[in-house]
Short mmCIF file of C-alpha atoms in Angstrom, two decimals:
data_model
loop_
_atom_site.label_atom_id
_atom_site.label_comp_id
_atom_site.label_asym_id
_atom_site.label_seq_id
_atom_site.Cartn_x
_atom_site.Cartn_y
_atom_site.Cartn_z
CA UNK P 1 7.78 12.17 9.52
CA UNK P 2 9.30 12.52 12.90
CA UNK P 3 6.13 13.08 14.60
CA UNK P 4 4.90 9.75 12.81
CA UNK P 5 7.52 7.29 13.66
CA UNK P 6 7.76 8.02 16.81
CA UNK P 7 4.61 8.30 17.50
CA UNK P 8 4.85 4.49 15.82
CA UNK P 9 7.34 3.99 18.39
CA UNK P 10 5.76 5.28 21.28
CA UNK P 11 8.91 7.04 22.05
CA UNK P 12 11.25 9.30 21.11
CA UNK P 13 13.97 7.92 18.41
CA UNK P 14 17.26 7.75 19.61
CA UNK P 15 19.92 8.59 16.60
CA UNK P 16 17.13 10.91 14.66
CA UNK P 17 19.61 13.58 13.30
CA UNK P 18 21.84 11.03 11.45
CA UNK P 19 18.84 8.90 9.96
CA UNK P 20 17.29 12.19 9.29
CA UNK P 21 19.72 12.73 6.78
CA UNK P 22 18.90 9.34 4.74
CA UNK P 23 15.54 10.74 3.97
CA UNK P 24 14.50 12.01 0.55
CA UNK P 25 11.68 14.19 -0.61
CA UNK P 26 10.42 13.01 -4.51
CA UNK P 27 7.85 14.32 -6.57
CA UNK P 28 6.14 12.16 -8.55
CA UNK P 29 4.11 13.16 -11.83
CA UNK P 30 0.65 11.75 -12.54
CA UNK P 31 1.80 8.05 -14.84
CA UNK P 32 5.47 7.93 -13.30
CA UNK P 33 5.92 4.86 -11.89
CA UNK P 34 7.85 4.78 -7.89
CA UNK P 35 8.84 1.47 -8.99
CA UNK P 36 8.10 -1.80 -10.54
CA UNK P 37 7.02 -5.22 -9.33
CA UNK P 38 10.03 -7.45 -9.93
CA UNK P 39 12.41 -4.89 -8.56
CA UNK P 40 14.68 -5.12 -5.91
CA UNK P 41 13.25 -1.93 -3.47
CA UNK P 42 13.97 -1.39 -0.16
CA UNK P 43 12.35 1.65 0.54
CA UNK P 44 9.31 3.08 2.35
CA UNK P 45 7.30 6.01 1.16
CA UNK P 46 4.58 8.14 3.64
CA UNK P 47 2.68 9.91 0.77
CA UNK P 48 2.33 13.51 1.88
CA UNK P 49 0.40 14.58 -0.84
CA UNK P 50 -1.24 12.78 -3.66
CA UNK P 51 -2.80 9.43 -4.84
CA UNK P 52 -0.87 6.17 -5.54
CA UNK P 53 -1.82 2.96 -7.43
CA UNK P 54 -0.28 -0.45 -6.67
CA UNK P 55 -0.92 -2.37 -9.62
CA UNK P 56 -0.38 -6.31 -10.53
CA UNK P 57 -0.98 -9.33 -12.85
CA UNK P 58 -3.98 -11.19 -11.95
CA UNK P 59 -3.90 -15.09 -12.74
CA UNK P 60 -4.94 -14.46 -16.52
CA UNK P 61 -1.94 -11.97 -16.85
CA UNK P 62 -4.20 -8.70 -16.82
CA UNK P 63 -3.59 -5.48 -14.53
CA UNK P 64 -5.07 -4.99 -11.69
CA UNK P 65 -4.97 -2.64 -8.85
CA UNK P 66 -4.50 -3.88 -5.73
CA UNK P 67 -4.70 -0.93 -3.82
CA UNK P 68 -4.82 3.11 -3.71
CA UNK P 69 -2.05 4.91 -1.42
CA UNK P 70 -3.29 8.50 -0.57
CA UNK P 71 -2.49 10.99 2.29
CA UNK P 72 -1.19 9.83 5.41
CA UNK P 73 -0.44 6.09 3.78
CA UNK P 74 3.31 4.58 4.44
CA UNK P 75 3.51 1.95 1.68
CA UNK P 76 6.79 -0.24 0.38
CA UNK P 77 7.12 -3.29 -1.33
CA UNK P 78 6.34 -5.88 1.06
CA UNK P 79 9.71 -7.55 0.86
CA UNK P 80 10.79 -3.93 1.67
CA UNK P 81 9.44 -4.75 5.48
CA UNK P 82 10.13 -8.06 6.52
CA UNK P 83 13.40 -8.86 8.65
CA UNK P 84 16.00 -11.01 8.14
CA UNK P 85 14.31 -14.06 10.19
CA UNK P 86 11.22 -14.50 7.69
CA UNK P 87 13.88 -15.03 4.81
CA UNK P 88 15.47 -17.46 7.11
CA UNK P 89 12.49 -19.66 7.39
CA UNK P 90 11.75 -19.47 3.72
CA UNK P 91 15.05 -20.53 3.36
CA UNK P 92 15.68 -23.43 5.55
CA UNK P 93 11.86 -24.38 4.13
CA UNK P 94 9.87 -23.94 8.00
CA UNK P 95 6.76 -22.85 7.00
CA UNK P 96 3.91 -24.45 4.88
CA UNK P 97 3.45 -21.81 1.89
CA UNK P 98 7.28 -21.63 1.89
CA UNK P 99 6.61 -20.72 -1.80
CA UNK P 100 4.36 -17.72 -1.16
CA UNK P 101 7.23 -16.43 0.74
CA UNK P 102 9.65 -16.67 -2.17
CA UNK P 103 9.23 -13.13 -3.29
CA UNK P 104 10.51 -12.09 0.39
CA UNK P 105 13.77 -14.12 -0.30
CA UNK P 106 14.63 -12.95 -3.61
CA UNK P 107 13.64 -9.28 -1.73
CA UNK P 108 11.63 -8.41 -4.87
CA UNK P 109 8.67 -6.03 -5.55
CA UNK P 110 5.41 -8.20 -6.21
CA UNK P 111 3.05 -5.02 -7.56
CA UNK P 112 4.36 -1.97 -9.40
CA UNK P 113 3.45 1.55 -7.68
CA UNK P 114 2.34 4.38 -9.96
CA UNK P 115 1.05 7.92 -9.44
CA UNK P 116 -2.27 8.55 -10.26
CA UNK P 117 -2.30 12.06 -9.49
CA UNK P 118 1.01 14.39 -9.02
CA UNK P 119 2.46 12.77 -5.55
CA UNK P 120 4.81 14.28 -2.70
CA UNK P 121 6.64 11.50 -1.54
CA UNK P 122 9.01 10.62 1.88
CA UNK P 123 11.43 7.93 1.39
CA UNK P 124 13.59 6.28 3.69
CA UNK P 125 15.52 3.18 3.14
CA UNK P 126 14.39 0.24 5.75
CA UNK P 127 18.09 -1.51 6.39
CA UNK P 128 19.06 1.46 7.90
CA UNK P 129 15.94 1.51 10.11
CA UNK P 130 17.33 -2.36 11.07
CA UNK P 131 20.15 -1.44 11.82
CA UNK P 132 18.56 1.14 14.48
CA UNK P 133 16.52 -1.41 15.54
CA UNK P 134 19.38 -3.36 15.98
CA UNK P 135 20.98 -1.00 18.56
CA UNK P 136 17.86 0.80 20.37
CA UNK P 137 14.62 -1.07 21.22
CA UNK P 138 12.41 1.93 20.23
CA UNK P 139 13.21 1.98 16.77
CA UNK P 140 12.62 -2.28 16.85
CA UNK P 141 8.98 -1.10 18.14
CA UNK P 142 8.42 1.62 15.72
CA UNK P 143 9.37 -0.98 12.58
CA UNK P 144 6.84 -3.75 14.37
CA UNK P 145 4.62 -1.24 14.35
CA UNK P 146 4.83 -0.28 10.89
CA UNK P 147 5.02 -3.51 9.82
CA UNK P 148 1.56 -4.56 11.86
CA UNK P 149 0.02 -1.46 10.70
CA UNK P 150 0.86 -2.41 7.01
CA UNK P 151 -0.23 -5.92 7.75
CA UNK P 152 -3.37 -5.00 8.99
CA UNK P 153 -4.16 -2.80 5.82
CA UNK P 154 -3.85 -5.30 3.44
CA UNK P 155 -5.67 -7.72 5.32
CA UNK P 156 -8.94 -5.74 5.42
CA UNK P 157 -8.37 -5.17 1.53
CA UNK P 158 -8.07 -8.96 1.39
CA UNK P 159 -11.28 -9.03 3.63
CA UNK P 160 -12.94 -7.11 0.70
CA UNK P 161 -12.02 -9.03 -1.68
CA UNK P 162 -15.27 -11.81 -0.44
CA UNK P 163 -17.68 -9.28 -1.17
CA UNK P 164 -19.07 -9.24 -4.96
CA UNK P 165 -17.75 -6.14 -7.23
CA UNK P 166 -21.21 -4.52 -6.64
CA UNK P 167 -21.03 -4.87 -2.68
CA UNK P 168 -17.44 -3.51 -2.85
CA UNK P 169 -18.41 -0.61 -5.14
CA UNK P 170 -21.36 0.34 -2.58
CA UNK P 171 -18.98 0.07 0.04
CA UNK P 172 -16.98 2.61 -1.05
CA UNK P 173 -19.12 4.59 -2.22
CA UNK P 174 -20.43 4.54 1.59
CA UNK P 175 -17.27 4.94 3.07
CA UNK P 176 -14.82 6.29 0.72
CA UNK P 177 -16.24 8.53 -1.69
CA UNK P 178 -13.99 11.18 -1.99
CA UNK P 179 -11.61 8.43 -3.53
CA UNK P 180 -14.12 7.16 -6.20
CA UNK P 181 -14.22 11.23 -7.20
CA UNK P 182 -10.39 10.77 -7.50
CA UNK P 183 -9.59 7.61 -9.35
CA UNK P 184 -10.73 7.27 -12.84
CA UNK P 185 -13.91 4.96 -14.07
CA UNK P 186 -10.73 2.57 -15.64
CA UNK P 187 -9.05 2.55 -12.62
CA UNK P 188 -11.86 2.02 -10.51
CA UNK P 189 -12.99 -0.79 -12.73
CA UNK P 190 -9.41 -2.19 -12.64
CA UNK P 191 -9.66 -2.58 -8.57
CA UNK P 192 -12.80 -3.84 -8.47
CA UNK P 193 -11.58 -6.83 -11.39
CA UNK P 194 -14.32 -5.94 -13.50
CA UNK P 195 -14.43 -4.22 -16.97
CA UNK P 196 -15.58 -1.36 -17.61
CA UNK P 197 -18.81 -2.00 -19.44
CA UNK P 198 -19.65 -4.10 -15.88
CA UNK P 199 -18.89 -0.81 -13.78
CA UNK P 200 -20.95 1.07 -15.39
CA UNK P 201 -23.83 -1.31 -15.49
CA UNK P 202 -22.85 -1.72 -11.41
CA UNK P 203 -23.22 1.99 -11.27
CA UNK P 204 -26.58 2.62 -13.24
CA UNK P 205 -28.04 -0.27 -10.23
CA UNK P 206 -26.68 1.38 -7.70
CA UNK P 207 -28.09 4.80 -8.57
CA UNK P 208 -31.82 3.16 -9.71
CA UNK P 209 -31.08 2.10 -5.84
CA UNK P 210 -30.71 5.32 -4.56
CA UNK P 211 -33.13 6.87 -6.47
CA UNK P 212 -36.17 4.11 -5.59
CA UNK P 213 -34.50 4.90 -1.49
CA UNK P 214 -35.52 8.97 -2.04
CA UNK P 215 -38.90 8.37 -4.08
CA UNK P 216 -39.66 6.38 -0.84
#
């Protein structure tokens, strides 16, 4: 964890040993849930071992999974991460999609986090890491760093999201296919907002595909 953050930081941490001691190892067994959308959660997690699903309500109230969190992730509940000023603007109503930002100033969950597989989690709590950043200008870099890096995550999962169910499942298959060997065919189904009857017609097309590619 050390050896993250700072490296986050760019730095070494000032005041280490003391926030050392906020930190808490969890195991998590394969259907617990690390906690729910609509919950008030100011923690971060780097998943040391394991596989995570962040799962939501789509506009028809069905789950969905937003995302996976495996190895080497840091995930939180996005409220979790954002500093005092962005509930500020939401509250003095400064930016356009003022309601989109709601969630931030009630400092609720907006997806529920549950362990696919049996997880070793890291947690730390983020006001104290404010409060750091408060008093030492590394630890202000290391959270904007965090922050960016979790930023940037979910906006190439939102970049996805263009592509058609089939594309996406390629895609992954191309790119990630030690996770598609991990999750199950529900699951899987479930993040690419399809059912599972579609999936598996998706996957039959896909391997004609690959078949026609090796006859060739």
């Amino acid at each position: 964890m050390r050896l993250l953050m700072e490296a986050y930081a760019g730095a070494e941490l000032p005041e280490w040993e003391g926030f050392a001691r906020s930190l808490r190892s969890l195991r998590v067994d394969s259907g617990d849930t690390l906690f729910a959308a609509g919950e008030h959660h100011p923690f971060v997690y780097y998943v040391e071992s394991g596989l995570l699903k962040a799962q939501m309500l789509n506009s028809r109230g069905r789950p969905i999974i937003a995302f996976f969190s495996e190895e080497g992730d840091v995930l939180a509940s996005m409220p979790a991460l954002a500093p005092e000023g962005v509930r500020m603007v939401a509250k003095r109503n400064l930016h356009p999609r003022v309601e989109v930002l709601q969630a931030t100033v009630d400092g609720v969950s907006i997806h529920t986090l549950i362990a696919i597989q049996p997880s070793l989690v890291h947690r730390f709590d983020y006001r104290i890491v404010d409060q750091l950043a408060a008093r030492h200008v590394t630890w202000g870099r290391m959270s904007n760093a965090l922050s960016m890096m979790y930023a940037i995550t979910l906006q190439a999962d939102v970049a996805a999201l263009r592509n058609s169910p089939e594309q996406r499942y390629r895609n992954l298959l191309e790119t990630r296919p030690d996770l598609v060997d991990r999750v199950s065919k529900r699951d899987l189904a479930s993040f690419l907002n399809v059912t599972d009857v579609a999936l598996s017609r998706i996957a039959k097309r896909v391997q004609a595909d690959d078949s026609d590619d090796e006859d060739e």
